[in-house]
Amino acid sequence: MSIQSAIKRKTAPDIRARKNGEPIVMLTSYHAHTAALVDRHCDVILVGDSLGNVMHGFETTVPVTLDMMILQGHAVMRGSKHALVVVDMPFGSYEASKEQAFHSAVRILKETHCGAVKLEGGARMAETVAFLSERGVPVMGHIGLTPQSINTLGSFRAQGRDESSWDPILRDAQAISDAGAFSVVVEAVAEPLARKITETIAIPTIGIGASAACDGQVLVLEDMLGLSPRTPKFVRRYGNLGPAIEAAVQGYASDVRSRAFPGPEHVYEMKKS
Ligand code: KIV
């Protein structure tokens, strides 16, 4: 039996089948070692273009390139075995035409071996989502707040606070679902609207800052671990690794400075952490 057939990874259809079922657990990861940790507990690992903020310190996700996504997507695939790995299509790699989107998505799938791509936008991207889905590219949508549009939005603000503003977001959700996406991220959307979208569309909704009224949840790993200098208000922290890392670095620096550091008499062996 080949290694490939011995390991069963979750697939886009597996996630699609979770509509109204057990909630979908999704987290971001951008590198092999965190992917291995996340993989044990998550259904989906998102190689988000938030890597532009988290890994590179950019203010927005706009500067992220396709090559950056492919490099980190490949690393996450090497680190994980079970979760479906979804790689974000970065700004500028899919909006010009459905053909451009297909070529970018094919590069992502071929070069990383991941199981699906994610792209931002609702009704305006529906034709592209259908084009990709019909040609063997599983697509996760992303509606509500779409961070790649920051330069036209002006700021990161919650969507659908007033019922009068719900219609375009509901149309976006329906369009992405009808176009054949296997699931959709719903970002920064008020709870009653998130509930209505989840009740209305056929595919699972995965919320971020969109309440528990979704079929699953996603967070940026570094945000929930307390490693990001700034996090959105809705993020619940499950760790506080920033201070723990700083204390460890301080201990190391102090050992080096006081020459209390293991010398060559210690055999260079790897031990499991
Ligand atoms: O890039 C990302 O991490 C994302 C999530 C916030 C959904 O798109």
PDB file of C-alpha atoms and ligand atoms in Angstrom:
ATOM      1  CA  MET A   1       0.000   0.000   0.000  1.00  0.00           C
ATOM      2  CA  SER A   2       1.360   3.433  -0.845  1.00  0.00           C
ATOM      3  CA  ILE A   3       1.808   6.080   1.855  1.00  0.00           C
ATOM      4  CA  GLN A   4      -0.804   8.187   0.063  1.00  0.00           C
ATOM      5  CA  SER A   5      -3.522   5.571   0.435  1.00  0.00           C
ATOM      6  CA  ALA A   6      -2.561   4.760   4.067  1.00  0.00           C
ATOM      7  CA  ILE A   7      -3.255   8.334   5.234  1.00  0.00           C
ATOM      8  CA  LYS A   8      -6.804   9.580   4.841  1.00  0.00           C
ATOM      9  CA  ARG A   9      -6.976  13.327   4.645  1.00  0.00           C
ATOM     10  CA  LYS A  10     -10.263  15.167   4.953  1.00  0.00           C
ATOM     11  CA  THR A  11     -11.584  16.387   1.624  1.00  0.00           C
ATOM     12  CA  ALA A  12     -13.712  19.311   0.474  1.00  0.00           C
ATOM     13  CA  PRO A  13     -16.757  16.989   0.067  1.00  0.00           C
ATOM     14  CA  ASP A  14     -16.227  15.771   3.684  1.00  0.00           C
ATOM     15  CA  ILE A  15     -16.446  19.386   4.866  1.00  0.00           C
ATOM     16  CA  ARG A  16     -19.432  20.109   2.585  1.00  0.00           C
ATOM     17  CA  ALA A  17     -21.217  17.139   4.192  1.00  0.00           C
ATOM     18  CA  ARG A  18     -20.914  18.740   7.643  1.00  0.00           C
ATOM     19  CA  LYS A  19     -23.750  21.227   6.947  1.00  0.00           C
ATOM     20  CA  ASN A  20     -25.971  21.262  10.063  1.00  0.00           C
ATOM     21  CA  GLY A  21     -23.724  18.558  11.555  1.00  0.00           C
ATOM     22  CA  GLU A  22     -20.797  18.521  13.980  1.00  0.00           C
ATOM     23  CA  PRO A  23     -19.253  22.042  14.008  1.00  0.00           C
ATOM     24  CA  ILE A  24     -16.228  22.460  11.714  1.00  0.00           C
ATOM     25  CA  VAL A  25     -12.987  23.360  13.520  1.00  0.00           C
ATOM     26  CA  MET A  26     -10.614  25.466  11.434  1.00  0.00           C
ATOM     27  CA  LEU A  27      -7.425  27.372  12.332  1.00  0.00           C
ATOM     28  CA  THR A  28      -4.719  29.076  10.321  1.00  0.00           C
ATOM     29  CA  SER A  29      -1.171  27.809  10.071  1.00  0.00           C
ATOM     30  CA  TYR A  30       1.658  28.932   7.837  1.00  0.00           C
ATOM     31  CA  HIS A  31       4.431  26.529   8.693  1.00  0.00           C
ATOM     32  CA  ALA A  32       5.171  22.841   9.165  1.00  0.00           C
ATOM     33  CA  HIS A  33       5.602  22.632  12.944  1.00  0.00           C
ATOM     34  CA  THR A  34       2.447  24.529  13.927  1.00  0.00           C
ATOM     35  CA  ALA A  35       0.579  22.625  11.211  1.00  0.00           C
ATOM     36  CA  ALA A  36       1.518  19.341  12.924  1.00  0.00           C
ATOM     37  CA  LEU A  37       0.076  20.598  16.241  1.00  0.00           C
ATOM     38  CA  VAL A  38      -3.077  22.052  14.705  1.00  0.00           C
ATOM     39  CA  ASP A  39      -3.623  18.959  12.541  1.00  0.00           C
ATOM     40  CA  ARG A  40      -4.396  16.795  15.592  1.00  0.00           C
ATOM     41  CA  HIS A  41      -7.472  18.849  16.491  1.00  0.00           C
ATOM     42  CA  CYS A  42      -8.751  20.601  13.375  1.00  0.00           C
ATOM     43  CA  ASP A  43     -10.836  19.570  10.388  1.00  0.00           C
ATOM     44  CA  VAL A  44      -9.404  22.317   8.196  1.00  0.00           C
ATOM     45  CA  ILE A  45      -6.088  24.183   8.235  1.00  0.00           C
ATOM     46  CA  LEU A  46      -6.215  27.506   6.444  1.00  0.00           C
ATOM     47  CA  VAL A  47      -2.994  28.851   4.988  1.00  0.00           C
ATOM     48  CA  GLY A  48      -4.470  32.341   5.179  1.00  0.00           C
ATOM     49  CA  ASP A  49      -3.092  35.404   3.478  1.00  0.00           C
ATOM     50  CA  SER A  50      -3.087  36.800   7.031  1.00  0.00           C
ATOM     51  CA  LEU A  51       0.471  35.447   6.873  1.00  0.00           C
ATOM     52  CA  GLY A  52       1.219  38.861   5.375  1.00  0.00           C
ATOM     53  CA  ASN A  53       0.355  40.462   8.736  1.00  0.00           C
ATOM     54  CA  VAL A  54       1.559  37.680  11.030  1.00  0.00           C
ATOM     55  CA  MET A  55       4.794  36.524   9.366  1.00  0.00           C
ATOM     56  CA  HIS A  56       5.819  39.620   7.442  1.00  0.00           C
ATOM     57  CA  GLY A  57       4.423  42.499   9.511  1.00  0.00           C
ATOM     58  CA  PHE A  58       2.456  44.070   6.639  1.00  0.00           C
ATOM     59  CA  GLU A  59      -0.409  46.373   7.657  1.00  0.00           C
ATOM     60  CA  THR A  60      -2.780  44.631   5.218  1.00  0.00           C
ATOM     61  CA  THR A  61      -2.949  41.437   3.136  1.00  0.00           C
ATOM     62  CA  VAL A  62      -2.687  43.392  -0.127  1.00  0.00           C
ATOM     63  CA  PRO A  63       1.099  42.893  -0.636  1.00  0.00           C
ATOM     64  CA  VAL A  64       0.905  39.076  -0.302  1.00  0.00           C
ATOM     65  CA  THR A  65       1.951  37.213  -3.476  1.00  0.00           C
ATOM     66  CA  LEU A  66       1.048  33.854  -4.986  1.00  0.00           C
ATOM     67  CA  ASP A  67       4.627  32.643  -4.457  1.00  0.00           C
ATOM     68  CA  MET A  68       4.412  33.451  -0.725  1.00  0.00           C
ATOM     69  CA  MET A  69       1.162  31.451  -0.448  1.00  0.00           C
ATOM     70  CA  ILE A  70       2.596  28.488  -2.346  1.00  0.00           C
ATOM     71  CA  LEU A  71       5.771  28.347  -0.246  1.00  0.00           C
ATOM     72  CA  GLN A  72       3.849  28.306   3.053  1.00  0.00           C
ATOM     73  CA  GLY A  73       1.109  26.031   1.662  1.00  0.00           C
ATOM     74  CA  HIS A  74       3.765  23.480   0.814  1.00  0.00           C
ATOM     75  CA  ALA A  75       5.221  23.723   4.346  1.00  0.00           C
ATOM     76  CA  VAL A  76       1.785  23.175   5.934  1.00  0.00           C
ATOM     77  CA  MET A  77       1.149  20.147   3.741  1.00  0.00           C
ATOM     78  CA  ARG A  78       4.475  18.655   4.879  1.00  0.00           C
ATOM     79  CA  GLY A  79       3.575  19.236   8.542  1.00  0.00           C
ATOM     80  CA  SER A  80       0.005  17.882   8.453  1.00  0.00           C
ATOM     81  CA  LYS A  81      -1.576  14.533   7.657  1.00  0.00           C
ATOM     82  CA  HIS A  82      -5.294  14.579   8.403  1.00  0.00           C
ATOM     83  CA  ALA A  83      -6.867  18.026   8.011  1.00  0.00           C
ATOM     84  CA  LEU A  84      -8.036  19.495   4.744  1.00  0.00           C
ATOM     85  CA  VAL A  85      -5.501  22.197   3.850  1.00  0.00           C
ATOM     86  CA  VAL A  86      -7.027  25.263   2.175  1.00  0.00           C
ATOM     87  CA  VAL A  87      -4.700  27.885   0.681  1.00  0.00           C
ATOM     88  CA  ASP A  88      -5.847  31.494   0.248  1.00  0.00           C
ATOM     89  CA  MET A  89      -5.666  33.041  -3.202  1.00  0.00           C
ATOM     90  CA  PRO A  90      -3.929  36.391  -2.620  1.00  0.00           C
ATOM     91  CA  PHE A  91      -5.095  39.787  -3.862  1.00  0.00           C
ATOM     92  CA  GLY A  92      -4.428  40.219  -7.585  1.00  0.00           C
ATOM     93  CA  SER A  93      -4.153  36.500  -8.370  1.00  0.00           C
ATOM     94  CA  TYR A  94      -7.806  35.848  -9.330  1.00  0.00           C
ATOM     95  CA  GLU A  95      -9.942  38.967  -9.792  1.00  0.00           C
ATOM     96  CA  ALA A  96      -9.000  39.904 -13.386  1.00  0.00           C
ATOM     97  CA  SER A  97     -10.773  36.952 -15.024  1.00  0.00           C
ATOM     98  CA  LYS A  98     -11.964  33.429 -14.340  1.00  0.00           C
ATOM     99  CA  GLU A  99      -9.065  32.179 -16.486  1.00  0.00           C
ATOM    100  CA  GLN A 100      -6.548  34.069 -14.331  1.00  0.00           C
ATOM    101  CA  ALA A 101      -8.188  32.532 -11.246  1.00  0.00           C
ATOM    102  CA  PHE A 102      -7.976  29.044 -12.770  1.00  0.00           C
ATOM    103  CA  HIS A 103      -4.250  29.398 -13.611  1.00  0.00           C
ATOM    104  CA  SER A 104      -3.452  30.675 -10.100  1.00  0.00           C
ATOM    105  CA  ALA A 105      -5.535  27.958  -8.433  1.00  0.00           C
ATOM    106  CA  VAL A 106      -3.901  25.242 -10.531  1.00  0.00           C
ATOM    107  CA  ARG A 107      -0.453  26.488  -9.491  1.00  0.00           C
ATOM    108  CA  ILE A 108      -1.547  26.322  -5.849  1.00  0.00           C
ATOM    109  CA  LEU A 109      -2.963  22.788  -6.138  1.00  0.00           C
ATOM    110  CA  LYS A 110      -0.068  21.404  -8.218  1.00  0.00           C
ATOM    111  CA  GLU A 111       2.766  23.015  -6.262  1.00  0.00           C
ATOM    112  CA  THR A 112       1.440  22.527  -2.713  1.00  0.00           C
ATOM    113  CA  HIS A 113      -0.791  19.415  -3.130  1.00  0.00           C
ATOM    114  CA  CYS A 114      -3.378  21.119  -0.893  1.00  0.00           C
ATOM    115  CA  GLY A 115      -7.056  20.159  -1.146  1.00  0.00           C
ATOM    116  CA  ALA A 116      -8.773  23.485  -1.879  1.00  0.00           C
ATOM    117  CA  VAL A 117      -8.380  27.230  -2.348  1.00  0.00           C
ATOM    118  CA  LYS A 118     -10.204  30.173  -0.761  1.00  0.00           C
ATOM    119  CA  LEU A 119     -11.058  33.451  -2.430  1.00  0.00           C
ATOM    120  CA  GLU A 120     -12.775  36.636  -1.239  1.00  0.00           C
ATOM    121  CA  GLY A 121     -15.948  38.157  -2.672  1.00  0.00           C
ATOM    122  CA  GLY A 122     -19.611  37.303  -3.086  1.00  0.00           C
ATOM    123  CA  ALA A 123     -21.884  37.745  -6.128  1.00  0.00           C
ATOM    124  CA  ARG A 124     -19.094  39.405  -8.143  1.00  0.00           C
ATOM    125  CA  MET A 125     -16.961  36.239  -7.828  1.00  0.00           C
ATOM    126  CA  ALA A 126     -19.770  33.705  -8.411  1.00  0.00           C
ATOM    127  CA  GLU A 127     -18.920  33.113 -12.086  1.00  0.00           C
ATOM    128  CA  THR A 128     -15.286  32.455 -11.132  1.00  0.00           C
ATOM    129  CA  VAL A 129     -16.261  30.084  -8.310  1.00  0.00           C
ATOM    130  CA  ALA A 130     -18.434  28.105 -10.759  1.00  0.00           C
ATOM    131  CA  PHE A 131     -15.651  28.058 -13.385  1.00  0.00           C
ATOM    132  CA  LEU A 132     -13.136  26.675 -10.869  1.00  0.00           C
ATOM    133  CA  SER A 133     -15.517  24.200  -9.213  1.00  0.00           C
ATOM    134  CA  GLU A 134     -16.600  22.757 -12.585  1.00  0.00           C
ATOM    135  CA  ARG A 135     -12.927  22.241 -13.485  1.00  0.00           C
ATOM    136  CA  GLY A 136     -11.809  20.313 -10.414  1.00  0.00           C
ATOM    137  CA  VAL A 137     -10.814  23.121  -8.067  1.00  0.00           C
ATOM    138  CA  PRO A 138     -12.672  23.011  -4.711  1.00  0.00           C
ATOM    139  CA  VAL A 139     -13.399  26.574  -3.602  1.00  0.00           C
ATOM    140  CA  MET A 140     -14.116  27.992  -0.153  1.00  0.00           C
ATOM    141  CA  GLY A 141     -15.759  31.413  -0.398  1.00  0.00           C
ATOM    142  CA  HIS A 142     -15.222  34.386   1.939  1.00  0.00           C
ATOM    143  CA  ILE A 143     -17.932  37.017   2.403  1.00  0.00           C
ATOM    144  CA  GLY A 144     -18.902  39.791   4.841  1.00  0.00           C
ATOM    145  CA  LEU A 145     -15.728  41.666   5.693  1.00  0.00           C
ATOM    146  CA  THR A 146     -13.210  40.920   2.948  1.00  0.00           C
ATOM    147  CA  PRO A 147      -9.800  42.216   4.112  1.00  0.00           C
ATOM    148  CA  GLN A 148      -8.245  42.262   0.617  1.00  0.00           C
ATOM    149  CA  SER A 149     -10.679  45.103  -0.250  1.00  0.00           C
ATOM    150  CA  ILE A 150      -9.396  47.321   2.576  1.00  0.00           C
ATOM    151  CA  ASN A 151      -8.394  50.081   0.153  1.00  0.00           C
ATOM    152  CA  THR A 152     -11.966  50.452  -1.107  1.00  0.00           C
ATOM    153  CA  LEU A 153     -13.638  49.686   2.255  1.00  0.00           C
ATOM    154  CA  GLY A 154     -11.503  52.227   4.148  1.00  0.00           C
ATOM    155  CA  SER A 155     -11.571  50.317   7.456  1.00  0.00           C
ATOM    156  CA  PHE A 156     -12.207  46.908   8.986  1.00  0.00           C
ATOM    157  CA  ARG A 157     -15.781  47.286  10.233  1.00  0.00           C
ATOM    158  CA  ALA A 158     -18.431  44.719  11.201  1.00  0.00           C
ATOM    159  CA  GLN A 159     -20.978  44.113   8.438  1.00  0.00           C
ATOM    160  CA  GLY A 160     -24.787  43.856   8.590  1.00  0.00           C
ATOM    161  CA  ARG A 161     -25.394  45.640  11.886  1.00  0.00           C
ATOM    162  CA  ASP A 162     -28.692  47.106  10.564  1.00  0.00           C
ATOM    163  CA  GLU A 163     -31.223  44.835   8.954  1.00  0.00           C
ATOM    164  CA  SER A 164     -31.444  47.363   6.101  1.00  0.00           C
ATOM    165  CA  SER A 165     -27.884  46.416   5.071  1.00  0.00           C
ATOM    166  CA  TRP A 166     -28.460  42.634   5.020  1.00  0.00           C
ATOM    167  CA  ASP A 167     -29.653  42.127   1.442  1.00  0.00           C
ATOM    168  CA  PRO A 168     -26.340  42.443  -0.457  1.00  0.00           C
ATOM    169  CA  ILE A 169     -24.611  40.124   2.062  1.00  0.00           C
ATOM    170  CA  LEU A 170     -27.424  37.554   1.824  1.00  0.00           C
ATOM    171  CA  ARG A 171     -27.173  37.741  -1.978  1.00  0.00           C
ATOM    172  CA  ASP A 172     -23.395  37.204  -1.756  1.00  0.00           C
ATOM    173  CA  ALA A 173     -23.850  34.112   0.430  1.00  0.00           C
ATOM    174  CA  GLN A 174     -26.509  32.641  -1.877  1.00  0.00           C
ATOM    175  CA  ALA A 175     -24.442  33.368  -5.012  1.00  0.00           C
ATOM    176  CA  ILE A 176     -21.321  31.638  -3.635  1.00  0.00           C
ATOM    177  CA  SER A 177     -23.355  28.646  -2.479  1.00  0.00           C
ATOM    178  CA  ASP A 178     -25.203  28.345  -5.831  1.00  0.00           C
ATOM    179  CA  ALA A 179     -21.887  28.661  -7.715  1.00  0.00           C
ATOM    180  CA  GLY A 180     -20.631  25.411  -6.180  1.00  0.00           C
ATOM    181  CA  ALA A 181     -18.334  26.480  -3.326  1.00  0.00           C
ATOM    182  CA  PHE A 182     -18.025  23.701  -0.718  1.00  0.00           C
ATOM    183  CA  SER A 183     -18.158  26.126   2.235  1.00  0.00           C
ATOM    184  CA  VAL A 184     -17.905  29.832   2.956  1.00  0.00           C
ATOM    185  CA  VAL A 185     -16.099  31.942   5.546  1.00  0.00           C
ATOM    186  CA  VAL A 186     -18.396  34.616   6.976  1.00  0.00           C
ATOM    187  CA  GLU A 187     -16.317  37.394   8.544  1.00  0.00           C
ATOM    188  CA  ALA A 188     -17.367  40.127  10.991  1.00  0.00           C
ATOM    189  CA  VAL A 189     -21.105  39.751  10.436  1.00  0.00           C
ATOM    190  CA  ALA A 190     -23.701  40.465  13.136  1.00  0.00           C
ATOM    191  CA  GLU A 191     -25.204  37.387  14.809  1.00  0.00           C
ATOM    192  CA  PRO A 192     -28.786  37.620  13.411  1.00  0.00           C
ATOM    193  CA  LEU A 193     -27.452  37.927   9.867  1.00  0.00           C
ATOM    194  CA  ALA A 194     -24.935  35.072  10.350  1.00  0.00           C
ATOM    195  CA  ARG A 195     -27.830  32.930  11.615  1.00  0.00           C
ATOM    196  CA  LYS A 196     -30.016  33.849   8.637  1.00  0.00           C
ATOM    197  CA  ILE A 197     -27.199  33.059   6.154  1.00  0.00           C
ATOM    198  CA  THR A 198     -26.495  29.729   7.870  1.00  0.00           C
ATOM    199  CA  GLU A 199     -30.171  28.784   7.835  1.00  0.00           C
ATOM    200  CA  THR A 200     -30.621  29.843   4.217  1.00  0.00           C
ATOM    201  CA  ILE A 201     -27.689  28.486   2.210  1.00  0.00           C
ATOM    202  CA  ALA A 202     -26.890  24.863   1.391  1.00  0.00           C
ATOM    203  CA  ILE A 203     -23.168  24.915   2.259  1.00  0.00           C
ATOM    204  CA  PRO A 204     -21.460  25.160   5.680  1.00  0.00           C
ATOM    205  CA  THR A 205     -20.714  28.648   6.995  1.00  0.00           C
ATOM    206  CA  ILE A 206     -17.451  29.105   8.899  1.00  0.00           C
ATOM    207  CA  GLY A 207     -17.560  32.171  11.113  1.00  0.00           C
ATOM    208  CA  ILE A 208     -14.843  34.555  12.233  1.00  0.00           C
ATOM    209  CA  GLY A 209     -16.245  37.326  14.392  1.00  0.00           C
ATOM    210  CA  ALA A 210     -19.673  36.161  13.221  1.00  0.00           C
ATOM    211  CA  SER A 211     -21.046  34.500  16.387  1.00  0.00           C
ATOM    212  CA  ALA A 212     -21.720  30.846  17.172  1.00  0.00           C
ATOM    213  CA  ALA A 213     -24.613  30.785  14.700  1.00  0.00           C
ATOM    214  CA  CYS A 214     -22.394  29.262  11.998  1.00  0.00           C
ATOM    215  CA  ASP A 215     -21.583  25.680  10.986  1.00  0.00           C
ATOM    216  CA  GLY A 216     -17.964  26.112  12.129  1.00  0.00           C
ATOM    217  CA  GLN A 217     -15.390  28.607  13.347  1.00  0.00           C
ATOM    218  CA  VAL A 218     -11.974  29.839  12.223  1.00  0.00           C
ATOM    219  CA  LEU A 219      -9.395  31.964  14.037  1.00  0.00           C
ATOM    220  CA  VAL A 220      -5.892  33.133  13.224  1.00  0.00           C
ATOM    221  CA  LEU A 221      -3.685  30.832  15.337  1.00  0.00           C
ATOM    222  CA  GLU A 222      -1.338  33.579  16.544  1.00  0.00           C
ATOM    223  CA  ASP A 223      -4.334  35.720  17.631  1.00  0.00           C
ATOM    224  CA  MET A 224      -5.798  32.994  19.833  1.00  0.00           C
ATOM    225  CA  LEU A 225      -2.351  32.127  21.243  1.00  0.00           C
ATOM    226  CA  GLY A 226      -1.666  35.701  22.383  1.00  0.00           C
ATOM    227  CA  LEU A 227       1.212  36.126  19.933  1.00  0.00           C
ATOM    228  CA  SER A 228      -0.199  38.966  17.840  1.00  0.00           C
ATOM    229  CA  PRO A 229       0.524  42.525  18.979  1.00  0.00           C
ATOM    230  CA  ARG A 230      -3.056  43.566  18.081  1.00  0.00           C
ATOM    231  CA  THR A 231      -6.125  41.331  17.806  1.00  0.00           C
ATOM    232  CA  PRO A 232      -9.749  42.017  16.890  1.00  0.00           C
ATOM    233  CA  LYS A 233     -12.036  42.405  19.939  1.00  0.00           C
ATOM    234  CA  PHE A 234     -14.011  39.221  19.208  1.00  0.00           C
ATOM    235  CA  VAL A 235     -10.954  36.936  19.507  1.00  0.00           C
ATOM    236  CA  ARG A 236     -11.009  34.698  22.569  1.00  0.00           C
ATOM    237  CA  ARG A 237      -7.477  33.944  23.781  1.00  0.00           C
ATOM    238  CA  TYR A 238      -6.634  30.324  24.540  1.00  0.00           C
ATOM    239  CA  GLY A 239      -2.987  31.002  25.420  1.00  0.00           C
ATOM    240  CA  ASN A 240      -0.607  33.823  26.204  1.00  0.00           C
ATOM    241  CA  LEU A 241       2.565  32.752  24.430  1.00  0.00           C
ATOM    242  CA  GLY A 242       3.984  36.238  23.829  1.00  0.00           C
ATOM    243  CA  PRO A 243       5.182  36.708  27.449  1.00  0.00           C
ATOM    244  CA  ALA A 244       6.220  33.010  27.676  1.00  0.00           C
ATOM    245  CA  ILE A 245       8.470  33.381  24.605  1.00  0.00           C
ATOM    246  CA  GLU A 246       9.951  36.597  25.925  1.00  0.00           C
ATOM    247  CA  ALA A 247      10.721  34.967  29.308  1.00  0.00           C
ATOM    248  CA  ALA A 248      12.417  32.036  27.521  1.00  0.00           C
ATOM    249  CA  VAL A 249      14.487  34.377  25.348  1.00  0.00           C
ATOM    250  CA  GLN A 250      15.466  36.375  28.435  1.00  0.00           C
ATOM    251  CA  GLY A 251      16.595  33.136  30.161  1.00  0.00           C
ATOM    252  CA  TYR A 252      18.641  32.152  27.123  1.00  0.00           C
ATOM    253  CA  ALA A 253      20.272  35.591  26.830  1.00  0.00           C
ATOM    254  CA  SER A 254      21.154  35.520  30.516  1.00  0.00           C
ATOM    255  CA  ASP A 255      22.728  32.011  30.211  1.00  0.00           C
ATOM    256  CA  VAL A 256      24.781  33.100  27.198  1.00  0.00           C
ATOM    257  CA  ARG A 257      25.966  36.254  28.943  1.00  0.00           C
ATOM    258  CA  SER A 258      26.936  34.408  32.140  1.00  0.00           C
ATOM    259  CA  ARG A 259      28.612  31.624  30.080  1.00  0.00           C
ATOM    260  CA  ALA A 260      26.244  29.077  31.688  1.00  0.00           C
ATOM    261  CA  PHE A 261      25.653  27.476  28.316  1.00  0.00           C
ATOM    262  CA  PRO A 262      25.950  23.750  27.416  1.00  0.00           C
ATOM    263  CA  GLY A 263      29.333  23.115  25.826  1.00  0.00           C
ATOM    264  CA  PRO A 264      30.664  20.561  23.313  1.00  0.00           C
ATOM    265  CA  GLU A 265      30.712  17.799  25.980  1.00  0.00           C
ATOM    266  CA  HIS A 266      26.947  17.503  25.384  1.00  0.00           C
ATOM    267  CA  VAL A 267      26.306  15.040  22.595  1.00  0.00           C
ATOM    268  CA  TYR A 268      24.273  16.657  19.809  1.00  0.00           C
ATOM    269  CA  GLU A 269      21.236  14.417  19.895  1.00  0.00           C
ATOM    270  CA  MET A 270      17.657  15.274  18.979  1.00  0.00           C
ATOM    271  CA  LYS A 271      15.041  14.750  21.673  1.00  0.00           C
ATOM    272  CA  LYS A 272      11.294  14.853  21.161  1.00  0.00           C
ATOM    273  CA  SER A 273       9.620  17.934  22.618  1.00  0.00           C
TER     274      SER A 273
HETATM  275  O1  KIV B   1      -6.241  35.027   5.915  1.00  0.00           O
HETATM  276  C1  KIV B   1      -6.873  34.524   6.868  1.00  0.00           C
HETATM  277  O2  KIV B   1      -6.316  34.111   7.884  1.00  0.00           O
HETATM  278  C2  KIV B   1      -8.323  34.429   6.718  1.00  0.00           C
HETATM  279  C3  KIV B   1      -9.112  34.117   7.951  1.00  0.00           C
HETATM  280  C4  KIV B   1      -9.097  35.279   8.841  1.00  0.00           C
HETATM  281  C5  KIV B   1     -10.465  33.649   7.634  1.00  0.00           C
HETATM  282  O3  KIV B   1      -8.838  34.638   5.668  1.00  0.00           O
END
